[in-house]
């Protein structure tokens, strides 16, 4: 196992801190490693900031750094870069980027959590690699750092010695995967069980961003079509009906969907119906066949296929996970990109 060095020294985990960092980005992974230590792992946890100064998190909580980034020397097992949603401020912090850059050659592996992908990208560490970040920021990461192959859906992505995770709590998933790599699945499972989380989660980030992916159309005809679909997801929204309703040809309506939304009417209708079904599953107790009819899928089997295709989970599993934090969550490990 890789957790200890050849001399038996603990695996050093360095968490880089800076002002306005998201609290859970930093504390979530640290709690995983600390819990793993209680179950057989051997991590040494170190928080570091520029000049060793305390930092103020997005939650208003002040975190004290153990040391200054510039004073760290020797080998690092894992360097973790958390994020702040105002990623431009983090990228513009030259002292921070220089500090992270200095630690990179001394780190066996490097990870980022959520928007931490941006300061890590600013060092060049992600150039030519596949990487993840929060779904709301994925397009900005791709636009700002075109040398990165941005994965907009995965919970976390490993490419060589770099591991990048998606939004906030996905840092916990990432940390558990590192514990498993270092000290085996039994230790990771024990840590996850203690923290009352699972080893990983099913599906990807897209299950949280269906509505936000649709841009506001400029053309009034397309707006009318979208309004009709979202007002009544269970209604008749085949392409011919939509065209007649909006007073344009099927060809014109198809062109508008492609030009303004980058998708088809059929796909948009399905996305809207999935979102309607999600709401019904989260807020009610209707049987799945009733949910299928009310959301426009018609049958439970059609609903199940759509959820599996779009979200990677069954409707029953989705209800168990998202209806309340008091229900059980079912999970499966996301694919490992490999070294």
JSON list of C-alpha atoms in Angstrom, two decimals, residues 30-146:
[
{"chain": "A", "resi": 30, "resn": "UNK", "atom": "CA", "xyz": [-9.76, 16.44, 6.36]},
{"chain": "A", "resi": 31, "resn": "UNK", "atom": "CA", "xyz": [-12.50, 14.74, 8.37]},
{"chain": "A", "resi": 32, "resn": "UNK", "atom": "CA", "xyz": [-12.29, 11.72, 6.06]},
{"chain": "A", "resi": 33, "resn": "UNK", "atom": "CA", "xyz": [-8.54, 11.37, 6.61]},
{"chain": "A", "resi": 34, "resn": "UNK", "atom": "CA", "xyz": [-8.92, 11.93, 10.35]},
{"chain": "A", "resi": 35, "resn": "UNK", "atom": "CA", "xyz": [-11.62, 9.26, 10.54]},
{"chain": "A", "resi": 36, "resn": "UNK", "atom": "CA", "xyz": [-9.45, 6.91, 8.49]},
{"chain": "A", "resi": 37, "resn": "UNK", "atom": "CA", "xyz": [-6.69, 7.37, 11.09]},
{"chain": "A", "resi": 38, "resn": "UNK", "atom": "CA", "xyz": [-9.09, 6.04, 13.71]},
{"chain": "A", "resi": 39, "resn": "UNK", "atom": "CA", "xyz": [-9.54, 2.90, 11.62]},
{"chain": "A", "resi": 40, "resn": "UNK", "atom": "CA", "xyz": [-5.99, 1.95, 10.72]},
{"chain": "A", "resi": 41, "resn": "UNK", "atom": "CA", "xyz": [-4.71, 4.63, 8.35]},
{"chain": "A", "resi": 42, "resn": "UNK", "atom": "CA", "xyz": [-1.67, 6.75, 9.07]},
{"chain": "A", "resi": 43, "resn": "UNK", "atom": "CA", "xyz": [-2.09, 10.29, 7.76]},
{"chain": "A", "resi": 44, "resn": "UNK", "atom": "CA", "xyz": [-0.42, 13.42, 9.02]},
{"chain": "A", "resi": 45, "resn": "UNK", "atom": "CA", "xyz": [-2.71, 16.37, 8.31]},
{"chain": "A", "resi": 46, "resn": "UNK", "atom": "CA", "xyz": [-1.27, 19.82, 7.75]},
{"chain": "A", "resi": 47, "resn": "UNK", "atom": "CA", "xyz": [-3.06, 23.05, 6.84]},
{"chain": "A", "resi": 48, "resn": "UNK", "atom": "CA", "xyz": [-0.98, 25.74, 5.16]},
{"chain": "A", "resi": 49, "resn": "UNK", "atom": "CA", "xyz": [-1.61, 29.29, 4.00]},
{"chain": "A", "resi": 50, "resn": "UNK", "atom": "CA", "xyz": [0.54, 32.05, 2.58]},
{"chain": "A", "resi": 51, "resn": "UNK", "atom": "CA", "xyz": [2.71, 33.35, 5.43]},
{"chain": "A", "resi": 52, "resn": "UNK", "atom": "CA", "xyz": [0.87, 30.99, 7.79]},
{"chain": "A", "resi": 53, "resn": "UNK", "atom": "CA", "xyz": [-1.97, 33.49, 8.28]},
{"chain": "A", "resi": 54, "resn": "UNK", "atom": "CA", "xyz": [-5.47, 32.60, 9.44]},
{"chain": "A", "resi": 55, "resn": "UNK", "atom": "CA", "xyz": [-8.09, 32.62, 6.69]},
{"chain": "A", "resi": 56, "resn": "UNK", "atom": "CA", "xyz": [-11.76, 33.55, 6.67]},
{"chain": "A", "resi": 57, "resn": "UNK", "atom": "CA", "xyz": [-14.04, 31.01, 4.97]},
{"chain": "A", "resi": 58, "resn": "UNK", "atom": "CA", "xyz": [-17.23, 31.62, 2.99]},
{"chain": "A", "resi": 59, "resn": "UNK", "atom": "CA", "xyz": [-19.18, 30.55, 6.09]},
{"chain": "A", "resi": 60, "resn": "UNK", "atom": "CA", "xyz": [-17.51, 33.33, 8.08]},
{"chain": "A", "resi": 61, "resn": "UNK", "atom": "CA", "xyz": [-15.58, 30.79, 10.15]},
{"chain": "A", "resi": 62, "resn": "UNK", "atom": "CA", "xyz": [-11.90, 31.53, 10.68]},
{"chain": "A", "resi": 63, "resn": "UNK", "atom": "CA", "xyz": [-9.46, 28.69, 10.07]},
{"chain": "A", "resi": 64, "resn": "UNK", "atom": "CA", "xyz": [-5.97, 28.69, 11.56]},
{"chain": "A", "resi": 65, "resn": "UNK", "atom": "CA", "xyz": [-3.14, 27.41, 9.40]},
{"chain": "A", "resi": 66, "resn": "UNK", "atom": "CA", "xyz": [-0.60, 25.03, 10.90]},
{"chain": "A", "resi": 67, "resn": "UNK", "atom": "CA", "xyz": [2.22, 26.48, 8.86]},
{"chain": "A", "resi": 68, "resn": "UNK", "atom": "CA", "xyz": [3.14, 28.75, 5.97]},
{"chain": "A", "resi": 69, "resn": "UNK", "atom": "CA", "xyz": [3.10, 27.30, 2.46]},
{"chain": "A", "resi": 70, "resn": "UNK", "atom": "CA", "xyz": [6.54, 28.77, 1.82]},
{"chain": "A", "resi": 71, "resn": "UNK", "atom": "CA", "xyz": [8.00, 26.95, 4.83]},
{"chain": "A", "resi": 72, "resn": "UNK", "atom": "CA", "xyz": [6.97, 23.43, 3.77]},
{"chain": "A", "resi": 73, "resn": "UNK", "atom": "CA", "xyz": [9.87, 21.26, 2.68]},
{"chain": "A", "resi": 74, "resn": "UNK", "atom": "CA", "xyz": [10.36, 17.59, 1.90]},
{"chain": "A", "resi": 75, "resn": "UNK", "atom": "CA", "xyz": [8.01, 15.12, 0.28]},
{"chain": "A", "resi": 76, "resn": "UNK", "atom": "CA", "xyz": [4.24, 15.55, 0.36]},
{"chain": "A", "resi": 77, "resn": "UNK", "atom": "CA", "xyz": [1.96, 12.57, -0.07]},
{"chain": "A", "resi": 78, "resn": "UNK", "atom": "CA", "xyz": [-1.14, 14.48, -1.15]},
{"chain": "A", "resi": 79, "resn": "UNK", "atom": "CA", "xyz": [-1.54, 18.20, -1.83]},
{"chain": "A", "resi": 80, "resn": "UNK", "atom": "CA", "xyz": [-5.16, 19.35, -1.83]},
{"chain": "A", "resi": 81, "resn": "UNK", "atom": "CA", "xyz": [-6.38, 22.68, -3.24]},
{"chain": "A", "resi": 82, "resn": "UNK", "atom": "CA", "xyz": [-9.91, 23.64, -2.11]},
{"chain": "A", "resi": 83, "resn": "UNK", "atom": "CA", "xyz": [-11.91, 26.33, -3.86]},
{"chain": "A", "resi": 84, "resn": "UNK", "atom": "CA", "xyz": [-13.77, 29.59, -3.58]},
{"chain": "A", "resi": 85, "resn": "UNK", "atom": "CA", "xyz": [-16.64, 30.35, -5.93]},
{"chain": "A", "resi": 86, "resn": "UNK", "atom": "CA", "xyz": [-15.08, 33.69, -6.78]},
{"chain": "A", "resi": 87, "resn": "UNK", "atom": "CA", "xyz": [-12.37, 31.73, -8.55]},
{"chain": "A", "resi": 88, "resn": "UNK", "atom": "CA", "xyz": [-10.99, 34.79, -10.34]},
{"chain": "A", "resi": 89, "resn": "UNK", "atom": "CA", "xyz": [-9.81, 36.20, -7.02]},
{"chain": "A", "resi": 90, "resn": "UNK", "atom": "CA", "xyz": [-8.04, 32.94, -6.21]},
{"chain": "A", "resi": 91, "resn": "UNK", "atom": "CA", "xyz": [-6.38, 32.80, -9.63]},
{"chain": "A", "resi": 92, "resn": "UNK", "atom": "CA", "xyz": [-5.32, 36.45, -9.30]},
{"chain": "A", "resi": 93, "resn": "UNK", "atom": "CA", "xyz": [-3.59, 35.73, -5.97]},
{"chain": "A", "resi": 94, "resn": "UNK", "atom": "CA", "xyz": [-0.03, 35.47, -7.29]},
{"chain": "A", "resi": 95, "resn": "UNK", "atom": "CA", "xyz": [1.40, 34.51, -3.92]},
{"chain": "A", "resi": 96, "resn": "UNK", "atom": "CA", "xyz": [-1.05, 31.61, -3.64]},
{"chain": "A", "resi": 97, "resn": "UNK", "atom": "CA", "xyz": [-0.42, 30.36, -7.18]},
{"chain": "A", "resi": 98, "resn": "UNK", "atom": "CA", "xyz": [3.34, 30.62, -6.67]},
{"chain": "A", "resi": 99, "resn": "UNK", "atom": "CA", "xyz": [3.06, 28.72, -3.39]},
{"chain": "A", "resi": 100, "resn": "UNK", "atom": "CA", "xyz": [1.04, 25.90, -4.90]},
{"chain": "A", "resi": 101, "resn": "UNK", "atom": "CA", "xyz": [3.41, 25.77, -7.88]},
{"chain": "A", "resi": 102, "resn": "UNK", "atom": "CA", "xyz": [6.38, 25.40, -5.52]},
{"chain": "A", "resi": 103, "resn": "UNK", "atom": "CA", "xyz": [4.78, 22.41, -3.77]},
{"chain": "A", "resi": 104, "resn": "UNK", "atom": "CA", "xyz": [3.74, 20.55, -6.91]},
{"chain": "A", "resi": 105, "resn": "UNK", "atom": "CA", "xyz": [7.11, 18.93, -7.73]},
{"chain": "A", "resi": 106, "resn": "UNK", "atom": "CA", "xyz": [7.34, 17.65, -4.15]},
{"chain": "A", "resi": 107, "resn": "UNK", "atom": "CA", "xyz": [3.84, 16.10, -4.12]},
{"chain": "A", "resi": 108, "resn": "UNK", "atom": "CA", "xyz": [3.22, 12.47, -5.05]},
{"chain": "A", "resi": 109, "resn": "UNK", "atom": "CA", "xyz": [-0.32, 13.38, -6.06]},
{"chain": "A", "resi": 110, "resn": "UNK", "atom": "CA", "xyz": [-2.35, 16.58, -6.29]},
{"chain": "A", "resi": 111, "resn": "UNK", "atom": "CA", "xyz": [-6.08, 17.02, -5.79]},
{"chain": "A", "resi": 112, "resn": "UNK", "atom": "CA", "xyz": [-8.58, 19.85, -6.05]},
{"chain": "A", "resi": 113, "resn": "UNK", "atom": "CA", "xyz": [-12.08, 20.22, -4.63]},
{"chain": "A", "resi": 114, "resn": "UNK", "atom": "CA", "xyz": [-14.83, 22.09, -6.47]},
{"chain": "A", "resi": 115, "resn": "UNK", "atom": "CA", "xyz": [-13.55, 25.50, -7.65]},
{"chain": "A", "resi": 116, "resn": "UNK", "atom": "CA", "xyz": [-10.08, 24.54, -6.44]},
{"chain": "A", "resi": 117, "resn": "UNK", "atom": "CA", "xyz": [-9.59, 23.34, -10.01]},
{"chain": "A", "resi": 118, "resn": "UNK", "atom": "CA", "xyz": [-9.08, 27.00, -11.04]},
{"chain": "A", "resi": 119, "resn": "UNK", "atom": "CA", "xyz": [-6.03, 27.88, -8.91]},
{"chain": "A", "resi": 120, "resn": "UNK", "atom": "CA", "xyz": [-4.63, 24.43, -9.68]},
{"chain": "A", "resi": 121, "resn": "UNK", "atom": "CA", "xyz": [-5.21, 25.08, -13.39]},
{"chain": "A", "resi": 122, "resn": "UNK", "atom": "CA", "xyz": [-3.45, 28.44, -13.06]},
{"chain": "A", "resi": 123, "resn": "UNK", "atom": "CA", "xyz": [-0.26, 26.57, -12.15]},
{"chain": "A", "resi": 124, "resn": "UNK", "atom": "CA", "xyz": [-0.42, 24.60, -15.41]},
{"chain": "A", "resi": 125, "resn": "UNK", "atom": "CA", "xyz": [-0.81, 21.31, -13.54]},
{"chain": "A", "resi": 126, "resn": "UNK", "atom": "CA", "xyz": [-4.00, 20.43, -15.40]},
{"chain": "A", "resi": 127, "resn": "UNK", "atom": "CA", "xyz": [-2.86, 21.27, -18.92]},
{"chain": "A", "resi": 128, "resn": "UNK", "atom": "CA", "xyz": [-3.55, 18.37, -21.26]},
{"chain": "A", "resi": 129, "resn": "UNK", "atom": "CA", "xyz": [-5.47, 16.53, -18.56]},
{"chain": "A", "resi": 130, "resn": "UNK", "atom": "CA", "xyz": [-9.08, 15.63, -17.92]},
{"chain": "A", "resi": 131, "resn": "UNK", "atom": "CA", "xyz": [-10.52, 17.48, -14.93]},
{"chain": "A", "resi": 132, "resn": "UNK", "atom": "CA", "xyz": [-13.75, 18.15, -13.06]},
{"chain": "A", "resi": 133, "resn": "UNK", "atom": "CA", "xyz": [-15.18, 21.09, -11.15]},
{"chain": "A", "resi": 134, "resn": "UNK", "atom": "CA", "xyz": [-18.60, 22.20, -9.93]},
{"chain": "A", "resi": 135, "resn": "UNK", "atom": "CA", "xyz": [-21.19, 21.92, -12.71]},
{"chain": "A", "resi": 136, "resn": "UNK", "atom": "CA", "xyz": [-21.94, 25.65, -12.52]},
{"chain": "A", "resi": 137, "resn": "UNK", "atom": "CA", "xyz": [-18.28, 26.43, -13.21]},
{"chain": "A", "resi": 138, "resn": "UNK", "atom": "CA", "xyz": [-17.44, 23.74, -15.77]},
{"chain": "A", "resi": 139, "resn": "UNK", "atom": "CA", "xyz": [-18.01, 25.97, -18.81]},
{"chain": "A", "resi": 140, "resn": "UNK", "atom": "CA", "xyz": [-15.93, 28.75, -17.23]},
{"chain": "A", "resi": 141, "resn": "UNK", "atom": "CA", "xyz": [-13.07, 26.34, -16.52]},
{"chain": "A", "resi": 142, "resn": "UNK", "atom": "CA", "xyz": [-13.13, 25.13, -20.13]},
{"chain": "A", "resi": 143, "resn": "UNK", "atom": "CA", "xyz": [-13.27, 28.68, -21.46]},
{"chain": "A", "resi": 144, "resn": "UNK", "atom": "CA", "xyz": [-10.57, 30.07, -19.18]},
{"chain": "A", "resi": 145, "resn": "UNK", "atom": "CA", "xyz": [-8.19, 27.12, -19.51]},
{"chain": "A", "resi": 146, "resn": "UNK", "atom": "CA", "xyz": [-8.72, 25.62, -22.98]}
]
